[in-house]
N, CA, C and O of each residue as an XYZ file, in Angstrom:
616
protein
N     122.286    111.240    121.637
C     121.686    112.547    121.462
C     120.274    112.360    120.913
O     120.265    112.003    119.735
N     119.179    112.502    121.437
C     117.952    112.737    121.160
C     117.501    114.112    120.804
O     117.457    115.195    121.388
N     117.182    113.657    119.617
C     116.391    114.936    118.452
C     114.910    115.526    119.755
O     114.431    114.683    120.514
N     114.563    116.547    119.773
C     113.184    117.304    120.012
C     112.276    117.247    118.834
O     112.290    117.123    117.610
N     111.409    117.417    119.942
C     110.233    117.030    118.864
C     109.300    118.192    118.725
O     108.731    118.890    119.565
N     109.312    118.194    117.589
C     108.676    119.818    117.168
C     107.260    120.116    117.883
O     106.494    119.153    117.907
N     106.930    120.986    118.307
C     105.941    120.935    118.905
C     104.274    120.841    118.231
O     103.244    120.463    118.787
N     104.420    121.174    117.303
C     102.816    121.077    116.085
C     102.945    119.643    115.613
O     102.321    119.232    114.634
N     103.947    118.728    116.482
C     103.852    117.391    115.978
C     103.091    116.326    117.222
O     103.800    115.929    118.147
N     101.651    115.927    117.150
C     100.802    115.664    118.027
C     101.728    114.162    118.385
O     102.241    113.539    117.455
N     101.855    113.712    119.763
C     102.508    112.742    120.672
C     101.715    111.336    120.670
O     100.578    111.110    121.082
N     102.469    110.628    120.198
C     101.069    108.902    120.466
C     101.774    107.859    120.524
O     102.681    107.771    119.697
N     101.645    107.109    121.191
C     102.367    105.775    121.563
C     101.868    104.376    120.125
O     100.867    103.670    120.245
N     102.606    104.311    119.200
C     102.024    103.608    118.022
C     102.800    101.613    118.733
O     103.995    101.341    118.858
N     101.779    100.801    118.988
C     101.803     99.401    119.385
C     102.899     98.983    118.224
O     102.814     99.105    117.002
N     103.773     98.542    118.898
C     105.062     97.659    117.819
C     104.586     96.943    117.169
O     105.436     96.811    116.289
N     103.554     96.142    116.848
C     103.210     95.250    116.254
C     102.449     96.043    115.100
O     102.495     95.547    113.974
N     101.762     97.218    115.286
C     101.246     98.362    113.931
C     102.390     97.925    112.960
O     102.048     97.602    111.822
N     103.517     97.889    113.244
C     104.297     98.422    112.259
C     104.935     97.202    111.387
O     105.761     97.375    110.492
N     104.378     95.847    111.826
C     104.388     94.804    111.213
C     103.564     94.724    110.086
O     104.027     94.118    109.120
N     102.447     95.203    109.999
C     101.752     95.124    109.079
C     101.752     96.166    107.781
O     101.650     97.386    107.907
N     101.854     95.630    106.808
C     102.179     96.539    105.830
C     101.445     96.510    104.883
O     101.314     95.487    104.211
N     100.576     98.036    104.536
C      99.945     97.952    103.249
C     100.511     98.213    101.743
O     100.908     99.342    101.455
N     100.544     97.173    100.796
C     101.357     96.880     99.977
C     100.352     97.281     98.794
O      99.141     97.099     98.920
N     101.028     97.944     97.415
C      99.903     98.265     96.237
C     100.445     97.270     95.274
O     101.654     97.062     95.165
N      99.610     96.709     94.635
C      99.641     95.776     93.672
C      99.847     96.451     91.978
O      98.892     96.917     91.355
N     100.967     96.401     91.538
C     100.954     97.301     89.924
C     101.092     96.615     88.793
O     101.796     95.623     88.602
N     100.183     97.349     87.823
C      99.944     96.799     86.497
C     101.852     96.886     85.868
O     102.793     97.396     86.476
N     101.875     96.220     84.547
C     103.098     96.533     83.393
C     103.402     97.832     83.128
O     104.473     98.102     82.583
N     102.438     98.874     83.500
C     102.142    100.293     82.731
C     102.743    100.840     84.549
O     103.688    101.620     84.662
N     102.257    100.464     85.360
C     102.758    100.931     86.845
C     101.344    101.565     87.675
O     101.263    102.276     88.677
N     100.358    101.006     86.837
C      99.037    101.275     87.447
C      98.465    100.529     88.478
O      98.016     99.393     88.326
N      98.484    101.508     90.120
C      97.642    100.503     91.053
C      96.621     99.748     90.412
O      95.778    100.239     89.661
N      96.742     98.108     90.829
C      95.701     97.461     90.900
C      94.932     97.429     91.999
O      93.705     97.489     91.923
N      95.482     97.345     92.955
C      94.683     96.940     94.361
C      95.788     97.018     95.324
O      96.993     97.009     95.076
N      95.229     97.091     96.403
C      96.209     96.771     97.561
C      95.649     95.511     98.331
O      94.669     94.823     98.046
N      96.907     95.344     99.831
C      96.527     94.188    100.396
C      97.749     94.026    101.231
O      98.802     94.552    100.869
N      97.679     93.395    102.223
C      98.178     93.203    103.248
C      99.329     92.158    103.143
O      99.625     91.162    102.484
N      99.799     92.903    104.120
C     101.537     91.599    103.638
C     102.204     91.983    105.495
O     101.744     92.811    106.283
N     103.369     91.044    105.695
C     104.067     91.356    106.574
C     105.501     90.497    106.545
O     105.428     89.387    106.019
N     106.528     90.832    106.958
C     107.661     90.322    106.928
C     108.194     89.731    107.862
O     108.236     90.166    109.013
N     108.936     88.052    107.258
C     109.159     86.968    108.208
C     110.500     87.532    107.711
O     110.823     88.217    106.741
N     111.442     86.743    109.192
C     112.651     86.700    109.089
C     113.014     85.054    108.922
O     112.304     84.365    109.655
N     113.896     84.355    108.171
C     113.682     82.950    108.117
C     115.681     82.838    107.527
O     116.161     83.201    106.452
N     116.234     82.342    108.475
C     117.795     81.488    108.392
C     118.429     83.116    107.985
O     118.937     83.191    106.866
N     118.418     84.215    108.715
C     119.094     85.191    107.783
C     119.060     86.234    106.538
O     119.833     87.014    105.981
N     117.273     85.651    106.385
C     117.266     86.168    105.214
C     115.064     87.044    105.592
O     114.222     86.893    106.478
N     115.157     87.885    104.237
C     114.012     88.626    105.139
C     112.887     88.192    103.871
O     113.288     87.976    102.727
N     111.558     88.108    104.226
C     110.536     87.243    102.945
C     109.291     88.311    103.174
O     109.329     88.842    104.284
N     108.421     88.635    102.501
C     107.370     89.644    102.177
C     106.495     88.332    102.256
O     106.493     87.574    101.286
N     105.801     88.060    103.307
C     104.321     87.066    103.126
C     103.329     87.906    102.945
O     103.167     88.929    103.611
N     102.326     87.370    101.674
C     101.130     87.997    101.468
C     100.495     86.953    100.570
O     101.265     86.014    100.365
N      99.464     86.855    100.048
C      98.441     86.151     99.466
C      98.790     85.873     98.117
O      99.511     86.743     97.628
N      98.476     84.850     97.305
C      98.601     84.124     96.641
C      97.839     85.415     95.190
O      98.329     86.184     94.363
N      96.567     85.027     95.567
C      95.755     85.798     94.857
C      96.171     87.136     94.574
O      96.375     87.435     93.398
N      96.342     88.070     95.568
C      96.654     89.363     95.770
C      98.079     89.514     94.274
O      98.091     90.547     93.604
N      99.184     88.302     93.964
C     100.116     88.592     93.422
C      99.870     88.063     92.002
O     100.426     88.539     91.012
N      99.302     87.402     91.982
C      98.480     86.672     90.492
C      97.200     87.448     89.709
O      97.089     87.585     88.491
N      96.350     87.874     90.654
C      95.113     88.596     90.371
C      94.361     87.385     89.710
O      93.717     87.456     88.664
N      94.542     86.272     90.476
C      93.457     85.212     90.082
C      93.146     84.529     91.286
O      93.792     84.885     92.272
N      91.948     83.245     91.495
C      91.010     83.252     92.405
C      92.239     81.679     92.941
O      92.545     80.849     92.085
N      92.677     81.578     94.170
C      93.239     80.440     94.143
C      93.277     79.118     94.357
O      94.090     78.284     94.756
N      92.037     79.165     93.935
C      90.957     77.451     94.161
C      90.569     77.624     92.764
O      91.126     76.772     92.071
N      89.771     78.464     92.049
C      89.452     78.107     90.226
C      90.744     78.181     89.148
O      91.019     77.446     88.200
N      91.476     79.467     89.726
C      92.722     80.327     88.813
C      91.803     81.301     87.799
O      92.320     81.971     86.904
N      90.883     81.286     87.975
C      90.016     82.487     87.113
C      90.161     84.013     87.861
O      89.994     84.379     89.025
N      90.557     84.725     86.601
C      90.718     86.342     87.559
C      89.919     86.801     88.322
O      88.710     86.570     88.325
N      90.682     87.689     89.243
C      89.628     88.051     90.292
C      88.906     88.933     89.545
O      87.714     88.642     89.447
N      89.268     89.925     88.989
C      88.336     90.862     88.311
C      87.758     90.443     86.778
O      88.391     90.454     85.722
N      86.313     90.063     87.011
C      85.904     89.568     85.470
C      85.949     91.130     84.721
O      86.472     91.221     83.610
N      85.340     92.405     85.429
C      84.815     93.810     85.033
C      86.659     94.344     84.091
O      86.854     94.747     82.944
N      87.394     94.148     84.950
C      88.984     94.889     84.217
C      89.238     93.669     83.229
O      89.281     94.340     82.198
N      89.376     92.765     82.930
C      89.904     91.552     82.173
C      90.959     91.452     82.928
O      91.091     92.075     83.981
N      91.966     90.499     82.358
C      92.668     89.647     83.491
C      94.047     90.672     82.662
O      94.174     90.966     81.474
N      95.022     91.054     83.992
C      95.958     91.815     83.905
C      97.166     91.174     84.950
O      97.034     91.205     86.173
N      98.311     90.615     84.290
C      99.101     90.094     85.496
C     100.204     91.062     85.831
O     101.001     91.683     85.128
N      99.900     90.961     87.726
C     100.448     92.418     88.257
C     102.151     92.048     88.327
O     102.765     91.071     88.757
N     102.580     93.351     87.676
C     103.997     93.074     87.348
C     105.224     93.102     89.326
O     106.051     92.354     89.848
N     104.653     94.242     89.625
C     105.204     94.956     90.572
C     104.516     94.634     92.166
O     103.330     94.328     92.046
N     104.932     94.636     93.433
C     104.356     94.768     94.426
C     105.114     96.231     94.794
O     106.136     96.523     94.174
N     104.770     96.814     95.455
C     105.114     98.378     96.346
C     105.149     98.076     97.654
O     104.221     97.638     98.334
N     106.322     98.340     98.009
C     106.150     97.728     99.794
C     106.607     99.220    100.019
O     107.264     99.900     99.230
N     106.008     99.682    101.555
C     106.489    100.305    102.351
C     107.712    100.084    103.407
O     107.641     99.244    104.304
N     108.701    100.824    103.228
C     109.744    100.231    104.051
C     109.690    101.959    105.309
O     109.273    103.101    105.119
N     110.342    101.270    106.491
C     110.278    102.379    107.538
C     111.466    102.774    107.694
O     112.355    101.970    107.975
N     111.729    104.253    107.522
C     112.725    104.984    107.081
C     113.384    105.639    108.483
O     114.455    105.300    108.987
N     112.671    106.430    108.862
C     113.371    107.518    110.445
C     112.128    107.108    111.273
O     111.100    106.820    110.659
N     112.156    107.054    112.933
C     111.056    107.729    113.996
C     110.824    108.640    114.965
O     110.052    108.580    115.922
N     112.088    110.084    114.384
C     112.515    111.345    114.968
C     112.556    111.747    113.865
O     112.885    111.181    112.822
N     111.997    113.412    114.198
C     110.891    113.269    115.287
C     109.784    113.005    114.983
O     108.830    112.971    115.761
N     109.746    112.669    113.210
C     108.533    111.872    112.953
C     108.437    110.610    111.917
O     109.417    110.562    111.174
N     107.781    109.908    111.772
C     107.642    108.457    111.332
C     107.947    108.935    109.824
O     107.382    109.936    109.382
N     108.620    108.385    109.248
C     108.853    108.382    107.953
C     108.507    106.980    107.184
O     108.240    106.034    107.925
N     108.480    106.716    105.558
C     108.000    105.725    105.025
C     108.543    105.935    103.660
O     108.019    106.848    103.022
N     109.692    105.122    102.976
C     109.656    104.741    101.648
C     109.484    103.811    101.057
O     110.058    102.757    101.334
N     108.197    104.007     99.549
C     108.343    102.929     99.122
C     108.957    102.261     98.175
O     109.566    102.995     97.396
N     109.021    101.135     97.956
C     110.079    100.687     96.988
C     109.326     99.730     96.239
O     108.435     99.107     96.818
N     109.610     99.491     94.796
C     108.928     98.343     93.487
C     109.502     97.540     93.838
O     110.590     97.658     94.401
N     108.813     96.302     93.555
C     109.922     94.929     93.541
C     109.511     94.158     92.627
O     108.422     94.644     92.324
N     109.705     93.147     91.906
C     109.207     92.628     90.660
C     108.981     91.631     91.224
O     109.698     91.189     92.122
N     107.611     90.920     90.667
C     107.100     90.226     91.067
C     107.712     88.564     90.336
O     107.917     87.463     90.846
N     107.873     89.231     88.609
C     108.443     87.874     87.861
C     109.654     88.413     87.234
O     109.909     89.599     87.027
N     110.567     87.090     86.883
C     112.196     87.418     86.088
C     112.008     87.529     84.919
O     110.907     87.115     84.555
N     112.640     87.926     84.165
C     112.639     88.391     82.483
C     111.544     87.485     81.921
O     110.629     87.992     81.272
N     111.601     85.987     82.171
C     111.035     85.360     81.574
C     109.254     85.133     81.746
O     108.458     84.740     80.892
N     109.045     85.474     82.940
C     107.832     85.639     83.467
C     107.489     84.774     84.434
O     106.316     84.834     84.805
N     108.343     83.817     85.051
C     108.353     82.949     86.557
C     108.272     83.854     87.416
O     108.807     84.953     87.562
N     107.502     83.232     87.992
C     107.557     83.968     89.597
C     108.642     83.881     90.360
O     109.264     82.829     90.505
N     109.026     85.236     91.033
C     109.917     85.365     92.025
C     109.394     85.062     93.567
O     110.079     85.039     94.589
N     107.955     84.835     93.422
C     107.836     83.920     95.019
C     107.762     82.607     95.327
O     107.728     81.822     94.380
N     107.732     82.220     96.330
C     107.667     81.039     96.755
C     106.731     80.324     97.110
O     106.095     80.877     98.008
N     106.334     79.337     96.830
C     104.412     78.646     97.483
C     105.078     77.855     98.315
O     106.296     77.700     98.404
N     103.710     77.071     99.279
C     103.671     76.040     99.770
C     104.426     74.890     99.184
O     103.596     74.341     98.460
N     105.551     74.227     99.102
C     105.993     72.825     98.753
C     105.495     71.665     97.766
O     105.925     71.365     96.653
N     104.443     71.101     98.528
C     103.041     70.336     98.385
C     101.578     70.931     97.774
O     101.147     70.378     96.762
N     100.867     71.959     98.318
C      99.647     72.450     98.110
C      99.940     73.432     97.446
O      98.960     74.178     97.419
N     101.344     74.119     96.507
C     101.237     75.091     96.015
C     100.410     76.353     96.542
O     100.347     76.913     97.637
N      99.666     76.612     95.023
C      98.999     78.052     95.141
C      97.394     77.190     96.659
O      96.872     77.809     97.587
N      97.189     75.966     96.314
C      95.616     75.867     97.036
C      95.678     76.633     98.404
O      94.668     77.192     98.832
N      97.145     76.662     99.250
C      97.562     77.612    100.358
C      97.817     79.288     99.995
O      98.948     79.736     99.808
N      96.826     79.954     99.944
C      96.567     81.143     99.441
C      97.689     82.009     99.928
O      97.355     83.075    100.444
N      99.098     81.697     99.841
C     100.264     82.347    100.877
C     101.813     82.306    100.004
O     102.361     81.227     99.777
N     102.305     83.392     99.642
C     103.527     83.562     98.901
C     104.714     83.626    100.014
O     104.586     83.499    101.232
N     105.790     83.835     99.340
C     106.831     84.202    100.338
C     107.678     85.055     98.905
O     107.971     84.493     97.850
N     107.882     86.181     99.163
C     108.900     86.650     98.157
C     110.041     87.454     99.259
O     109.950     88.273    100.173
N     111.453     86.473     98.380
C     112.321     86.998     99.646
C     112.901     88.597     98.826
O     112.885     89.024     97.671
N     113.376     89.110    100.150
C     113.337     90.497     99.933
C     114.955     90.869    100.358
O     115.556     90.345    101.296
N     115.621     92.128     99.235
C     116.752     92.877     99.283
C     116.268     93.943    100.244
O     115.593     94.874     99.804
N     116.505     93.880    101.252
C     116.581     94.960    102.377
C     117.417     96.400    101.858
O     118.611     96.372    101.560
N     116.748     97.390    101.816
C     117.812     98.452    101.526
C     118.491     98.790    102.961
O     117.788     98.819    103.971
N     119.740     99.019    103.008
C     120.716     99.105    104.073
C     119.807    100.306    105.268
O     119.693    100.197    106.489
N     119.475    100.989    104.693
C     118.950    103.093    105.406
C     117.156    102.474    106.056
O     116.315    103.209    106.574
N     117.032    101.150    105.835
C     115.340    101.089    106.393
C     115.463    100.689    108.026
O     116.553    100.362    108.496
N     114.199    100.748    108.874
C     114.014     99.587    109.870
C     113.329     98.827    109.845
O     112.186     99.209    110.095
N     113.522     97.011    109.493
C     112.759     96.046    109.737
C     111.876     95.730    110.858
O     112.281     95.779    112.019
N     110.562     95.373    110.511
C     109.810     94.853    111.349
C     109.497     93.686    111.557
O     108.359     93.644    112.024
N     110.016     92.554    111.423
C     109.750     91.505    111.119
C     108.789     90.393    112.165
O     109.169     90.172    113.315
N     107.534     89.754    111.603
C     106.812     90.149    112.832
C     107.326     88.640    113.856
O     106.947     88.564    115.025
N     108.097     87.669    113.303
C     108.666     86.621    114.256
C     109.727     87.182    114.851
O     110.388     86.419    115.555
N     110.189     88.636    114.750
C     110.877     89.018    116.102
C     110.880     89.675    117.062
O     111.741     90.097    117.833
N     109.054     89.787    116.902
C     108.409     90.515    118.285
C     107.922     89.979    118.900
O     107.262     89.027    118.483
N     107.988     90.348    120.468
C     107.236     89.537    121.698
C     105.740     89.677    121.531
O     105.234     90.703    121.076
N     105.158     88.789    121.850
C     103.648     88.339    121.634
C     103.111     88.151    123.432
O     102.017     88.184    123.996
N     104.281     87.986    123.803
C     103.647     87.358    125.694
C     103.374     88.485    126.677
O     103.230     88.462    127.900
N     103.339     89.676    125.621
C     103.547     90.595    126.671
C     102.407     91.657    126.954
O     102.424     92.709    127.594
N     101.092     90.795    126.022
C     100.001     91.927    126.015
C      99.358     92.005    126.933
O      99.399     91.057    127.717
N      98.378     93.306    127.274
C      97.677     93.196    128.363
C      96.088     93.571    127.351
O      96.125     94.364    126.410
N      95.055     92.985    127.689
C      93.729     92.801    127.084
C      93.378     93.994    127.540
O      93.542     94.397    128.692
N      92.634     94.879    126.167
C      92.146     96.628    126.055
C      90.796     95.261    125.702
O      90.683     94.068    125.419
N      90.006     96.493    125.972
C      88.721     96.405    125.255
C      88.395     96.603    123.594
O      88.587     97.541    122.821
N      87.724     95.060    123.415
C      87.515     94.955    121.661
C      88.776     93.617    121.026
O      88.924     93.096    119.920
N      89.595     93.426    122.541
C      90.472     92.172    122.383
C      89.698     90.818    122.102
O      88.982     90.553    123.068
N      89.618     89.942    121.160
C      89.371     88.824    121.753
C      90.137     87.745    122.239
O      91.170     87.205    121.845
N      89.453     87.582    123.096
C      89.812     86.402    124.763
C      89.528     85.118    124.565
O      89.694     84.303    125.472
């Protein structure tokens, strides 16, 4: 059974791969945006991981370790905010959800590079899926199937 779609609701074909990308807010101890920044979700043995930047989750530079912001003083961001995708009838829905960045003690709950640690500017924090979302995960979309628009590069 397919829902109708209200009519004051304008029609657009949104590229599957849009919805891989996720803008994520970075939060202080107090729950104050720091910044945002880009993240997207791998699927890896079963299990689902939030990749995003090193820096972005530390709020420090990841070649010195000096904060990114000299102007705020150095504030370590407790929280990431992910957008999770909720309904797409008859219109796109979006909740977001906190996730803690460190455990009681103040370790990080992500994962680095093995070897190069933080010098690979790239986290992995694996993620509790709430049951009611839809994953996008972007290693389980086809890539072979584009056709070149203008502003592609070739």
């Amino acid at each position: 059974m397919s829902e109708k779609m209200p009519e004051d609701i304008p029609k657009c074909n949104i590229d599957r791969l849009s919805y891989t990308a996720i803008p994520l807010k970075i939060l202080s101890p107090t729950g104050k945006e720091l910044s945002t920044c880009p993240g997207f979700i791998y699927r890896y043995r079963d299990e689902y991981y939030l990749i995003t930047n090193w820096h972005c989750v530390t709020w420090k530079n990841n070649i010195t370790k000096e904060p990114i912001s000299k102007s705020w003083g150095f504030v370590l961001p407790k929280k990431i905010q992910i957008p999770f995708h909720k309904t797409k009838v008859p219109y796109i829905t979006w909740e977001r959800y906190n996730i803690d960045l460190m455990d009681e003690s103040t370790s990080p709950n992500w994962l680095v590079h093995p070897i190069e640690k933080e010098n690979i500017d790239v986290i992995a924090l694996k993620l509790n899926i709430p049951e009611d979302v839809i994953i996008h995960a972007i290693n389980e979309e086809e890539f072979d199937s584009f056709d070149p628009i203008i502003s592609d590069d070739v």
